[in-house]
Short mmCIF file of C-alpha atoms and ligand atoms in Angstrom, two decimals:
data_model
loop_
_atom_site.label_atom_id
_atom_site.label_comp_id
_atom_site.label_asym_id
_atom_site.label_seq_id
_atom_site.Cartn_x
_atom_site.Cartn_y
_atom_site.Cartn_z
CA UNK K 1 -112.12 4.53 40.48
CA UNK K 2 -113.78 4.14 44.08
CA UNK K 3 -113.61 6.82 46.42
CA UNK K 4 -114.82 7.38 50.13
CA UNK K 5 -116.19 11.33 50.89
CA UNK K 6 -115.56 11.44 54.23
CA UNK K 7 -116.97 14.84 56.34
CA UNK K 8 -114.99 14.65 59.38
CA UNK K 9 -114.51 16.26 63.03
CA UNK K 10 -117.70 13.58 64.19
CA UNK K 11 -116.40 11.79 67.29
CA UNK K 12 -116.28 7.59 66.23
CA UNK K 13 -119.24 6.31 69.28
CA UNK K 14 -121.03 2.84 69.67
CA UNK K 15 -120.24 -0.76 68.77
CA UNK K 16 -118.63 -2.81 65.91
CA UNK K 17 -118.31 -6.63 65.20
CA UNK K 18 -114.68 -7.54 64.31
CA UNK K 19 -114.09 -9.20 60.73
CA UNK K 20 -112.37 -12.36 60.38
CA UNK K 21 -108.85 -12.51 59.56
CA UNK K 22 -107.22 -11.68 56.58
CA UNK K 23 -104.16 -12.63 57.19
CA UNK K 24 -105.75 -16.51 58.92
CA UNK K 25 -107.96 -16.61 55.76
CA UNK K 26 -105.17 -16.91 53.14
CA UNK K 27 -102.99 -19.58 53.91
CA UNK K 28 -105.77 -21.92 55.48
CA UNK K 29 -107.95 -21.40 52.20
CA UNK K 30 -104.65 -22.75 50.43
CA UNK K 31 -104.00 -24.88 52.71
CA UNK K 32 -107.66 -26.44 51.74
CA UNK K 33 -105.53 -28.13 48.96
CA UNK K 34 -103.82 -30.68 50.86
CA UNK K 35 -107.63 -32.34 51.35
CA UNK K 36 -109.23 -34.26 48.91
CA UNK K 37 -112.69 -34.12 51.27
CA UNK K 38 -114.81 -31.09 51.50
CA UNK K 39 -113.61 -28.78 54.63
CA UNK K 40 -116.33 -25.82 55.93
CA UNK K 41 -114.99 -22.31 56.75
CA UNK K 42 -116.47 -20.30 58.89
CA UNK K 43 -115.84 -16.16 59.51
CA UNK K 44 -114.47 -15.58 56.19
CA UNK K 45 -114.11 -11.95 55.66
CA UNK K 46 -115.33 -10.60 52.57
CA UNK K 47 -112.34 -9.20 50.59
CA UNK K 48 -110.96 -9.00 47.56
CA UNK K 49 -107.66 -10.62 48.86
CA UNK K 50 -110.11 -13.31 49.54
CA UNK K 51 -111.78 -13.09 46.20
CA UNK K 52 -108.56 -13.55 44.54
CA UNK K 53 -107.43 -16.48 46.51
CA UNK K 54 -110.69 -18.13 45.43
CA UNK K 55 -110.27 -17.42 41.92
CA UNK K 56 -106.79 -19.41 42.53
CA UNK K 57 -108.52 -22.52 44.27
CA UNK K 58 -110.76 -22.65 41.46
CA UNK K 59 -108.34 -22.29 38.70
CA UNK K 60 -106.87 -25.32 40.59
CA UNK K 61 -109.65 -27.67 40.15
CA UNK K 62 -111.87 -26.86 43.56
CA UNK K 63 -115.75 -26.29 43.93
CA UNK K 64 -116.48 -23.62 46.49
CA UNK K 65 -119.81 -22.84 47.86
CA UNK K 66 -119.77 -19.24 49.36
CA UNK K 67 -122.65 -17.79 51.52
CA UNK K 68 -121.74 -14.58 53.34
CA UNK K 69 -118.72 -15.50 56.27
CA UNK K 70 -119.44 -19.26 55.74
CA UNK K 71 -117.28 -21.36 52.43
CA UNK K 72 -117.18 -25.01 51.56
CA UNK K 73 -113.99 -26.08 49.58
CA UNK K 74 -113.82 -29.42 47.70
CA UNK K 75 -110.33 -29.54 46.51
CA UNK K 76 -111.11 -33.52 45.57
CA UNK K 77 -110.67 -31.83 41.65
CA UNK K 78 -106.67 -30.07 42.09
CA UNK K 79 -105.46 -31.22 38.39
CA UNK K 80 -102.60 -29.00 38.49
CA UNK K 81 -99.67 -26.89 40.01
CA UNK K 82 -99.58 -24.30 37.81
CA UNK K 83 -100.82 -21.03 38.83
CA UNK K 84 -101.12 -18.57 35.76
CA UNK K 85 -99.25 -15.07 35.99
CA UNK K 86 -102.45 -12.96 35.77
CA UNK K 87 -103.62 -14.56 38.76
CA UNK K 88 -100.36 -14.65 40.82
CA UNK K 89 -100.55 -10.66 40.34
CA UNK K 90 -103.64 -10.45 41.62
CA UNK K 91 -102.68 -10.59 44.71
CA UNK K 92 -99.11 -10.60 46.08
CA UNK K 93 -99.55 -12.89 48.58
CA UNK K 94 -100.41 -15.55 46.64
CA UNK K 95 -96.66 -17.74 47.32
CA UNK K 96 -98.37 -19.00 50.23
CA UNK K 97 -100.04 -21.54 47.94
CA UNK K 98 -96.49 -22.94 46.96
CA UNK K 99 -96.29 -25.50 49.53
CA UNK K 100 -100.05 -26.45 49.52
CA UNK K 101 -99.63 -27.30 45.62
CA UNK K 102 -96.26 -28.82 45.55
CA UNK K 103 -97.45 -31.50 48.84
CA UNK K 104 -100.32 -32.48 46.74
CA UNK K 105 -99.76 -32.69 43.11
CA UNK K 106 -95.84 -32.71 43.46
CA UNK K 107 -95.40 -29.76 41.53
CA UNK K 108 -96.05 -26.11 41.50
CA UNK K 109 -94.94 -23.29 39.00
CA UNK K 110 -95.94 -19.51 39.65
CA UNK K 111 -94.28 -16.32 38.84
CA UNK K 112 -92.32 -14.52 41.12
CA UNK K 113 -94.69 -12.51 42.95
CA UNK K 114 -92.76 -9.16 42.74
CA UNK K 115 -92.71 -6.59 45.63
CA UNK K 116 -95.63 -4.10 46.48
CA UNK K 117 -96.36 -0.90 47.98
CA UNK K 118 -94.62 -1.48 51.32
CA UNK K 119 -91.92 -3.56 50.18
CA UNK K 120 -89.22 -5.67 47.61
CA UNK K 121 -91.55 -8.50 49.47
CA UNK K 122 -88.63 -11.23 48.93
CA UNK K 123 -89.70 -15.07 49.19
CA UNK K 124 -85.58 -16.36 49.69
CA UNK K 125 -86.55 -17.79 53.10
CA UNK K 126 -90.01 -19.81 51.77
CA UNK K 127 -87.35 -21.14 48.71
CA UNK K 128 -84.77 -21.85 51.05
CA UNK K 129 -87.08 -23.90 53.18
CA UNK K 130 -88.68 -26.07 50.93
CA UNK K 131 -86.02 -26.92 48.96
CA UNK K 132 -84.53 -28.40 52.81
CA UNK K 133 -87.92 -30.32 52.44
CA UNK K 134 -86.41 -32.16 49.27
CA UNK K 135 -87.75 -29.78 46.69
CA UNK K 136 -86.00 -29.02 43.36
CA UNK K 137 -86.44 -25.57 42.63
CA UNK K 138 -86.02 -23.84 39.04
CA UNK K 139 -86.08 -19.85 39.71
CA UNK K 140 -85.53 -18.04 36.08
CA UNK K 141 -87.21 -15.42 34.09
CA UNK K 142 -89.44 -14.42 36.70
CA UNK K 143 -90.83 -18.15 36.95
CA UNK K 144 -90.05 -20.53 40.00
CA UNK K 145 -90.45 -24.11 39.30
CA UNK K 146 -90.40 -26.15 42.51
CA UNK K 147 -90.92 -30.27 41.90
CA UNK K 148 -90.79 -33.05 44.64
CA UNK K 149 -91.82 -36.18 42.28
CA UNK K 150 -90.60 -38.51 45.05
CA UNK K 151 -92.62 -36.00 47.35
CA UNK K 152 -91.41 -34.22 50.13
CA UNK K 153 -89.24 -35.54 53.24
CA UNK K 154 -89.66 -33.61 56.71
CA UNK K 155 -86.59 -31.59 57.23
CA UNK K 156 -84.88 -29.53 60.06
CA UNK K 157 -85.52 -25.85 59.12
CA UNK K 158 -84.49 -22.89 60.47
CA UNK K 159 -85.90 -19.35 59.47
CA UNK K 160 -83.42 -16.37 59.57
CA UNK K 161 -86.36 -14.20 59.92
CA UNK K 162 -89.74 -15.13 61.74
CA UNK K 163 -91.50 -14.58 58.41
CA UNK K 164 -95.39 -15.32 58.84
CA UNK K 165 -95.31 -16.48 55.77
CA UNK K 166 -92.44 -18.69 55.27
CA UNK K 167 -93.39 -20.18 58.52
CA UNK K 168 -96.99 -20.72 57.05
CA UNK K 169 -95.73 -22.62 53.68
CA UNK K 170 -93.71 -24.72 55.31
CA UNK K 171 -96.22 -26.04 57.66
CA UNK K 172 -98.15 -26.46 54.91
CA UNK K 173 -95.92 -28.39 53.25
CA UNK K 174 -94.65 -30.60 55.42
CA UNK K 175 -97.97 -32.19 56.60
CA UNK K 176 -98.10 -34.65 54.06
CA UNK K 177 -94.31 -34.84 54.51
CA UNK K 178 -92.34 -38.25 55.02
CA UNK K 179 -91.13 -37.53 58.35
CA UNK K 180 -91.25 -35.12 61.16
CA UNK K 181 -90.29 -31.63 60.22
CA UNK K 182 -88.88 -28.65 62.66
CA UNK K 183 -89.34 -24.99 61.99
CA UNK K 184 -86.92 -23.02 64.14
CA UNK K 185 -87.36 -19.38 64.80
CA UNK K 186 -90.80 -19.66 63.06
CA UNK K 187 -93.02 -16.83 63.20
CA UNK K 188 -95.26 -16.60 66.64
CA UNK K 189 -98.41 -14.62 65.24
CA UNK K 190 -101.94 -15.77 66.40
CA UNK K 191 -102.65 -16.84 62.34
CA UNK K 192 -99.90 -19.27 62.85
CA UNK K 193 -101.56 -20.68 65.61
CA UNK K 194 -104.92 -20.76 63.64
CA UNK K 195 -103.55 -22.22 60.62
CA UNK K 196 -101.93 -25.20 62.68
CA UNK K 197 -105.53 -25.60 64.23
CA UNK K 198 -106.93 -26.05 60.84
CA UNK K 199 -104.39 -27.94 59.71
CA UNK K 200 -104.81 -30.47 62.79
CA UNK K 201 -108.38 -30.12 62.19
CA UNK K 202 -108.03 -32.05 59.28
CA UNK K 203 -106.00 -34.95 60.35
CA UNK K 204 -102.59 -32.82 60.45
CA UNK K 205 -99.83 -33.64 63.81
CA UNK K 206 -98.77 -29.77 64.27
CA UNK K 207 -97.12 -28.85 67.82
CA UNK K 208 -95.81 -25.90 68.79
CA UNK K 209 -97.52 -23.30 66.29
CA UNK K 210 -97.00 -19.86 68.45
CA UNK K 211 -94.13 -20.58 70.10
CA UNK K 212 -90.69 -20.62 67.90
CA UNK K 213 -90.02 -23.86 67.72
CA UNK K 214 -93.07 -25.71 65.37
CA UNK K 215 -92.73 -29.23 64.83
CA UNK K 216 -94.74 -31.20 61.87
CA UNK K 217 -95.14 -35.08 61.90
CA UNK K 218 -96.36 -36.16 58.50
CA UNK K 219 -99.00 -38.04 57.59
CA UNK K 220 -100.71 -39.86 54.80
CA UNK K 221 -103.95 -38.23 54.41
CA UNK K 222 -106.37 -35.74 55.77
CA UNK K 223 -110.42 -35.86 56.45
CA UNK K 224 -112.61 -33.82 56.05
CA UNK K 225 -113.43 -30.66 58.73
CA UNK K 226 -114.84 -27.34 59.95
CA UNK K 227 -112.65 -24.23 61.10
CA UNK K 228 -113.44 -21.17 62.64
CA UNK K 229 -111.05 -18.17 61.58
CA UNK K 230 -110.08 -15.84 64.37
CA UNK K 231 -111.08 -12.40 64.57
CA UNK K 232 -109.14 -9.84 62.29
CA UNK K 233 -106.83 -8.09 65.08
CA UNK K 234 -105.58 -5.63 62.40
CA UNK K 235 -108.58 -4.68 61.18
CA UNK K 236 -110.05 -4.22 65.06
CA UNK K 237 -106.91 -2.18 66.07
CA UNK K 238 -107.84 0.28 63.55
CA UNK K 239 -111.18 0.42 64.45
CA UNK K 240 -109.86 0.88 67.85
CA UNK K 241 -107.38 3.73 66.17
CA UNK K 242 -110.18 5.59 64.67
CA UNK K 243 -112.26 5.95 67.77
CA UNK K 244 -108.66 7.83 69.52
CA UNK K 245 -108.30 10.20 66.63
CA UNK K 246 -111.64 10.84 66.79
CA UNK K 247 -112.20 11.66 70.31
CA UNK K 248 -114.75 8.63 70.69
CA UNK K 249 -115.73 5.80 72.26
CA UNK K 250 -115.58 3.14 70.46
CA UNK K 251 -116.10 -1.00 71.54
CA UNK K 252 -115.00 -3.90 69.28
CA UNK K 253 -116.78 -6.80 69.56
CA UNK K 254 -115.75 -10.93 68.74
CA UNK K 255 -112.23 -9.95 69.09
CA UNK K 256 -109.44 -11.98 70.84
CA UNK K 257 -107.94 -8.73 73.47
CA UNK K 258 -105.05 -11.50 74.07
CA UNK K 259 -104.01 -10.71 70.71
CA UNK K 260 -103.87 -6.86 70.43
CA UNK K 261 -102.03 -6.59 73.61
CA UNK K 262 -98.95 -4.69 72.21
CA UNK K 263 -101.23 -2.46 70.49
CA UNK K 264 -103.54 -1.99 73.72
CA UNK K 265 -100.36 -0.68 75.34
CA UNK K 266 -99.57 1.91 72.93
CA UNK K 267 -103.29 2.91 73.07
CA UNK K 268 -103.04 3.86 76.34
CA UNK K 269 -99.49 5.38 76.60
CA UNK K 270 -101.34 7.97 73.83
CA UNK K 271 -104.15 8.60 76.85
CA UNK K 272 -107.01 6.39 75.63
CA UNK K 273 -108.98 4.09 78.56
CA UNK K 274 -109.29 0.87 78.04
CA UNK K 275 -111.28 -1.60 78.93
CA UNK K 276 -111.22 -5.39 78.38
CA UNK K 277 -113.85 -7.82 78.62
CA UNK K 278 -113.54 -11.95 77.50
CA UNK K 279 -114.03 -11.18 73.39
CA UNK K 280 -114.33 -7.34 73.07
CA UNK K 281 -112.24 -3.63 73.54
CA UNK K 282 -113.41 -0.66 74.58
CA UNK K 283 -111.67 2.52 74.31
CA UNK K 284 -112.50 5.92 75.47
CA UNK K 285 -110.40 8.95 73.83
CA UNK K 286 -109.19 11.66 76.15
CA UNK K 287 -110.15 15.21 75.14
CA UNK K 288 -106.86 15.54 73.66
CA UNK K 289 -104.02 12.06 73.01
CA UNK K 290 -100.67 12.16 74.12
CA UNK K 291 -97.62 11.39 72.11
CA UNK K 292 -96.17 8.32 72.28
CA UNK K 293 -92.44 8.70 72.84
CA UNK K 294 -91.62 5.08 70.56
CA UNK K 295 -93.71 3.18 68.70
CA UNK K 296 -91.30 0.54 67.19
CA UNK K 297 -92.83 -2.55 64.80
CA UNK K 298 -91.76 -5.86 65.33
CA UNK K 299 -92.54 -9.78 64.81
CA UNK K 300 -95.40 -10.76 67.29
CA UNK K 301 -95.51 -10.58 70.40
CA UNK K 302 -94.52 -7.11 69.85
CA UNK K 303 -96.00 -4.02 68.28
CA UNK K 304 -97.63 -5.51 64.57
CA UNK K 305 -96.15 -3.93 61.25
CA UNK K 306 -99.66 -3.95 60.38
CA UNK K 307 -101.18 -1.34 62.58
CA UNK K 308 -98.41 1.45 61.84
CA UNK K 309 -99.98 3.39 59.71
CA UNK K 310 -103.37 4.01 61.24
CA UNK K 311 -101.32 4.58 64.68
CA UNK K 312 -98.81 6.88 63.03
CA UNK K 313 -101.96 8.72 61.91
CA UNK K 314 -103.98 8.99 65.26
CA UNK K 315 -100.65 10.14 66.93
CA UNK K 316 -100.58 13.39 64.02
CA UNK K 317 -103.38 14.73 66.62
CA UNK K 318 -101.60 13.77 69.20
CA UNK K 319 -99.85 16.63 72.07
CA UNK K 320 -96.07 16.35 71.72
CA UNK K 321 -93.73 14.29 69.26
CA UNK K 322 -93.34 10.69 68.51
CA UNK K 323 -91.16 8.41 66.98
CA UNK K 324 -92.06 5.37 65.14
CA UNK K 325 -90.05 3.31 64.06
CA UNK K 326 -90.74 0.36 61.02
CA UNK K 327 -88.17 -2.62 61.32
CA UNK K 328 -90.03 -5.05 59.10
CA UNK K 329 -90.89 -3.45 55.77
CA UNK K 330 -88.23 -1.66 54.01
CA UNK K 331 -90.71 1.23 52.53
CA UNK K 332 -93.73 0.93 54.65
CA UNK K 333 -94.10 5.58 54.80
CA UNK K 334 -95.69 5.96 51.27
CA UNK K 335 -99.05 7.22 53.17
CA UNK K 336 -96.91 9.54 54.84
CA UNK K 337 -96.87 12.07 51.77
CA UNK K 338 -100.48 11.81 51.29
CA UNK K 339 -101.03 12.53 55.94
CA UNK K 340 -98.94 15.37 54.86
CA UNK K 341 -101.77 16.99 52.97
CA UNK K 342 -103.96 16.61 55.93
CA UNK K 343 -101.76 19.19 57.64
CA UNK K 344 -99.67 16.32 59.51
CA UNK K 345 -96.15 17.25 60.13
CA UNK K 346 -94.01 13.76 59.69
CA UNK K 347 -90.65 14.05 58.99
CA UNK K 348 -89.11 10.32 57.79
CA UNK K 349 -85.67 9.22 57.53
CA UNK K 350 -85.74 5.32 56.21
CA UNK K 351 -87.52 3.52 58.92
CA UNK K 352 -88.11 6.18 61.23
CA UNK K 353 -90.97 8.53 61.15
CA UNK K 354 -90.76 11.86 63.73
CA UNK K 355 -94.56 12.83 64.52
CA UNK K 356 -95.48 16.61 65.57
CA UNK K 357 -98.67 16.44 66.79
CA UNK K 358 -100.92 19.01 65.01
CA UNK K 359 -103.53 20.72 67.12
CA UNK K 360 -105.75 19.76 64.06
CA UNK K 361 -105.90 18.56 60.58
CA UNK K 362 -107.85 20.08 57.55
CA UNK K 363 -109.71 18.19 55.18
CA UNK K 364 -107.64 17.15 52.09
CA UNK K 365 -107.82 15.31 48.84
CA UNK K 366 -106.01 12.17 48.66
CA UNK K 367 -104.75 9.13 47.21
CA UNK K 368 -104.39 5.72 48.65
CA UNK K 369 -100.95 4.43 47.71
CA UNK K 370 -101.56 0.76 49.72
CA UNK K 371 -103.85 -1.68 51.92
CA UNK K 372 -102.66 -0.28 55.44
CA UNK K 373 -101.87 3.29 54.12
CA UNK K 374 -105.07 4.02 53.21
CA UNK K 375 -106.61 2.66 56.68
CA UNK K 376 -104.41 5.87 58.26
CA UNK K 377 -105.76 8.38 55.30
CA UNK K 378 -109.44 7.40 56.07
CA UNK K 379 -108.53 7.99 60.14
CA UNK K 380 -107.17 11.29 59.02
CA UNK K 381 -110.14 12.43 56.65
CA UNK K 382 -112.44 10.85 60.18
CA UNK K 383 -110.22 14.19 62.24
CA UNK K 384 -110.05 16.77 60.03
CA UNK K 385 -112.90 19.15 59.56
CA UNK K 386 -114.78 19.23 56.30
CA UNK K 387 -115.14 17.03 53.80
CA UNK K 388 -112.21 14.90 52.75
CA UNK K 389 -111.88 13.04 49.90
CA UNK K 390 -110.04 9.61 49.83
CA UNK K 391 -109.39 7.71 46.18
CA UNK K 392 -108.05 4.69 44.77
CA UNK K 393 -109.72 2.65 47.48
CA UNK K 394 -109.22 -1.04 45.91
CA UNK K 395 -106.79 -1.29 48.46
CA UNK K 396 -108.33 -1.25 51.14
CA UNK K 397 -110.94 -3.32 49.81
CA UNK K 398 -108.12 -6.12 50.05
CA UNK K 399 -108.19 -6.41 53.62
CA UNK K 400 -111.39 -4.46 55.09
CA UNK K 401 -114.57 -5.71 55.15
CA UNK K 402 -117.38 -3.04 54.02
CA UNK K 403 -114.98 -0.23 55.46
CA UNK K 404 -117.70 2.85 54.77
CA UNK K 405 -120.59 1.15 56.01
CA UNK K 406 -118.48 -0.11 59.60
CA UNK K 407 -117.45 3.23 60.04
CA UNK K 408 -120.74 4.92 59.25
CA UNK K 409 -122.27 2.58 61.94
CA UNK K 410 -119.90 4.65 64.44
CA UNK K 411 -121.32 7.70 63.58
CA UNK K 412 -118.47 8.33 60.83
CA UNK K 413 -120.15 10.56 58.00
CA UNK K 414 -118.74 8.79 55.04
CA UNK K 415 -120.25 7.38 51.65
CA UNK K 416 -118.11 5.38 49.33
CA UNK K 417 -118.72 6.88 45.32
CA UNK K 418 -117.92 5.16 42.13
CA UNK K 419 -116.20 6.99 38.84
C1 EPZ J 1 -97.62 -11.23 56.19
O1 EPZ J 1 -96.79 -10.87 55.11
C2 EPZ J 1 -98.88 -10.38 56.03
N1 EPZ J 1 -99.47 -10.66 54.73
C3 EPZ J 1 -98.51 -8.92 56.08
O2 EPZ J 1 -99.74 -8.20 56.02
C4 EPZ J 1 -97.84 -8.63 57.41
O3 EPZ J 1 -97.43 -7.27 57.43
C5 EPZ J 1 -96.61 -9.53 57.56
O4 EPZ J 1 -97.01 -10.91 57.45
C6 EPZ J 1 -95.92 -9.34 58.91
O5 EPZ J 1 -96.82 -9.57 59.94
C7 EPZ J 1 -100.34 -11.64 54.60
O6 EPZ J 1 -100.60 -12.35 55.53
C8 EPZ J 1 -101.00 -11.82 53.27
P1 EPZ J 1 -93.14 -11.73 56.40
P2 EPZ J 1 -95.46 -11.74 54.82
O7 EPZ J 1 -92.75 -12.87 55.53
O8 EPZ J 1 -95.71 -13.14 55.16
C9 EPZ J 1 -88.91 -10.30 54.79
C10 EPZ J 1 -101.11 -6.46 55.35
O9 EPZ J 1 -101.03 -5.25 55.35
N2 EPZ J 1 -88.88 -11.58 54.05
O10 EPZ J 1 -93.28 -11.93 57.87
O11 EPZ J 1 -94.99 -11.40 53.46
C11 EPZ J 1 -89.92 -9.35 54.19
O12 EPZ J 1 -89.36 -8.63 53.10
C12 EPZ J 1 -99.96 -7.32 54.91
O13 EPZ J 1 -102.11 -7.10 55.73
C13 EPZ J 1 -87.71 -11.95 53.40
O14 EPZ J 1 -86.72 -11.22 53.42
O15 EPZ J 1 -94.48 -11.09 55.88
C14 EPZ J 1 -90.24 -8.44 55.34
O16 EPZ J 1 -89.24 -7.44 55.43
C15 EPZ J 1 -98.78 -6.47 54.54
N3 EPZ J 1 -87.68 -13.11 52.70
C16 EPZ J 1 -90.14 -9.36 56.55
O17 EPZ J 1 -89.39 -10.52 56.12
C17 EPZ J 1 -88.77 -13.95 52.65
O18 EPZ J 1 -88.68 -15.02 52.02
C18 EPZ J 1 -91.50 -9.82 57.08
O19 EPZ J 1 -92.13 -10.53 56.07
C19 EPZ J 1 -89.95 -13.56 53.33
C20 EPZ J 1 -89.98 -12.37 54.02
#
């Protein structure tokens, strides 16, 4: 099992170039499916959520070239729509290649992808959508069958939820589409906004990605093209999260401020200074952060889901109480347990978690329970004195890009161990 030693109580200082994004990365690499040319990726972070996702395209029938950030994808070979169990598992988030299989081969089975850590992770709205798109969908002992022989006619859809993802397969799927399809109350999240780029990119007609009404015309084909993936604003929050609970100064670099606004806010309600040039964040800690009175998650533009957990962590050190409050994922506190050992005093009650700041936290040994979780048990092991010790960390090899080695760059004294 990997593990990160962490000796904290060293202030986070100096600079840090912001990963691509996870959560862009995903659905365009499936969305690389709907191409029969060979498209070029740029600013691909590398993940094992990315790993897995290209053990999927290949399994599918594409040649990928991979050298560092930069990935070619040739999906001329997709033979088939079936994506084994072993590899749905890999990674939950693997439904988003549901409507990139079914618009190209007319068929896609996979397995149910089951909830996580954080969540029952429920894919009723990405069902409900495609089948508007003229899918027929077989769900039964834990395998979903969806089949458009006829292939797919553009639909009017409306989401009940903005889900990112539902949002994302559906675009997906309706670009090779007979007719225009409309997305109502679609998710509004930068990676939307990316993915439609891509997917226009190509040869797509996308309008409206960002806003909540998206509308797809369909087309024929797609051509081949290049896409850059937008910086990683999760992954540079946190940064930006461990350089408060540190006491530091910390700037991000290649990241898009636009799209950490909400966060930004919160940043500086807890007594950071910020300041924001055209693609980078700097924040200076105060001698001491302020609570935060609310902190409550919600769909973009507001405060992301995402960034909870290392927030809820840098406010443990914070002077006062705060209350944060998770509307998106049903069981998103499971790191909460493990603060607890750092001295943090949380109280939760469902999807509110009451924060007492702690004049300090003591160095604890701990277990990472998932992706976003363990990004707030590493912030704690950066604040508390001594040497921490922080295990199981596959998961946040999922989403963070060479975590120890970014960290030790800002003056974090941490070295990641193998047992
Ligand atoms: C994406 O998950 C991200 N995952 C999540 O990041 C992120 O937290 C989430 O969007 C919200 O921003 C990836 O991009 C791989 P949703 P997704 O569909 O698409 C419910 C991380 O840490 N829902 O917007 O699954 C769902 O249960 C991960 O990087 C349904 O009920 O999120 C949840 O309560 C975690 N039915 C809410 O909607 C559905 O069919 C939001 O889910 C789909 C979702």
């Amino acid at each position: 099992m990997s593990s990160y030693k962490i000796c904290g109580g060293r202030a986070l200082k100096g600079e840090s170039f912001c990963q691509g994004s996870k959560t862009s990365s995903l659905p365009i690499l499936a969305a690389c499916i709907l191409c029969d040319r060979t498209v070029e990726l740029d600013n691909i972070p590398d993940i094992t959520d990315v790993d897995a996702t290209v053990k999927i395209l290949t399994w599918l029938g594409c040649r990928i070239t991979r050298s560092g950030r930069h990935m070619t994808v040739d999906a001329s070979g997709v033979h088939t729509g079936e994506i084994p169990d072993d590899l749905m598992r890999e990674m939950r988030s693997s439904v988003i290649f549901l409507g990139a299989v079914l618009a190209r081969t007319g068929r896609a089975l996979i397995s149910a992808p089951g909830g996580c850590e954080i969540g029952l992770r429920p894919i009723d709205l990405h069902l409900n959508a495609i089948s508007k798109l003229g899918a027929q969908i077989e769900n039964s002992a834990g395998k979903i069958e969806c089949t458009a022989p006829e292939g797919l006619k553009g639909a009017s859809v409306t989401l009940s939820f903005p889900s990112v993802g539902a949002t994302e397969n559906v675009m997906i799927a309706a670009v090779l589409a007979q007719g225009e399809t409309v997305i109502r109350n679609a998710a509004r999240e930068p990676e939307i906004s990316d993915l439609a780029d891509f997917l226009n990119a190509m040869g797509a007609k996308v309008s409206g990605a960002g806003e909540s009404t998206v509308r797809i015309e369909g087309v024929k084909r797609l051509h081949a093209a290049a896409h850059t993936v937008i910086p990683d604003r999760i992954a540079g929050a946190t940064l930006l999260a461990a350089g408060a609970i540190t006491g530091g100064s910390v700037r991000v670099r290649g990241l898009i401020p636009a799209h950490l606004e909400p966060v930004i806010d919160i940043l500086e309600q807890a007594g950071s200074e910020i300041e924001i040039r055209s693609d980078s964040v700097l924040l200076r800690a105060p001698q001491r952060l302020r609570c935060v009175k609310t902190v409550r998650t919600m769909p973009y533009p507001g405060f992301p889901t995402d960034i909870q957990p290392p927030v809820t962590a840098m406010l443990c050190v914070s002077r006062g109480t705060s209350v944060v409050i998770e509307t998106i994922f049903e069981s998103r506190y499971k790191y909460v347990g493990e603060l607890v050992r750092f001295g943090a005093k949380i109280r939760v009650d469902g999807r509110m978690a009451v924060v007492e700041g702690a004049d300090r936290l003591y160095a604890a040994n701990t277990v990472t329970p998932d992706l976003r979780g363990g990004a707030a048990l590493v912030l704690a092991a950066l604040a508390a004195e001594g040497e921490s010790t922080v295990n199981d960390i596959r998961h946040i090899d999922r989403g963070y890009e060479d975590f120890s080695r970014t960290l030790a760059a800002l003056n974090a004294d941490v070295r990641r161990t193998e047992e």
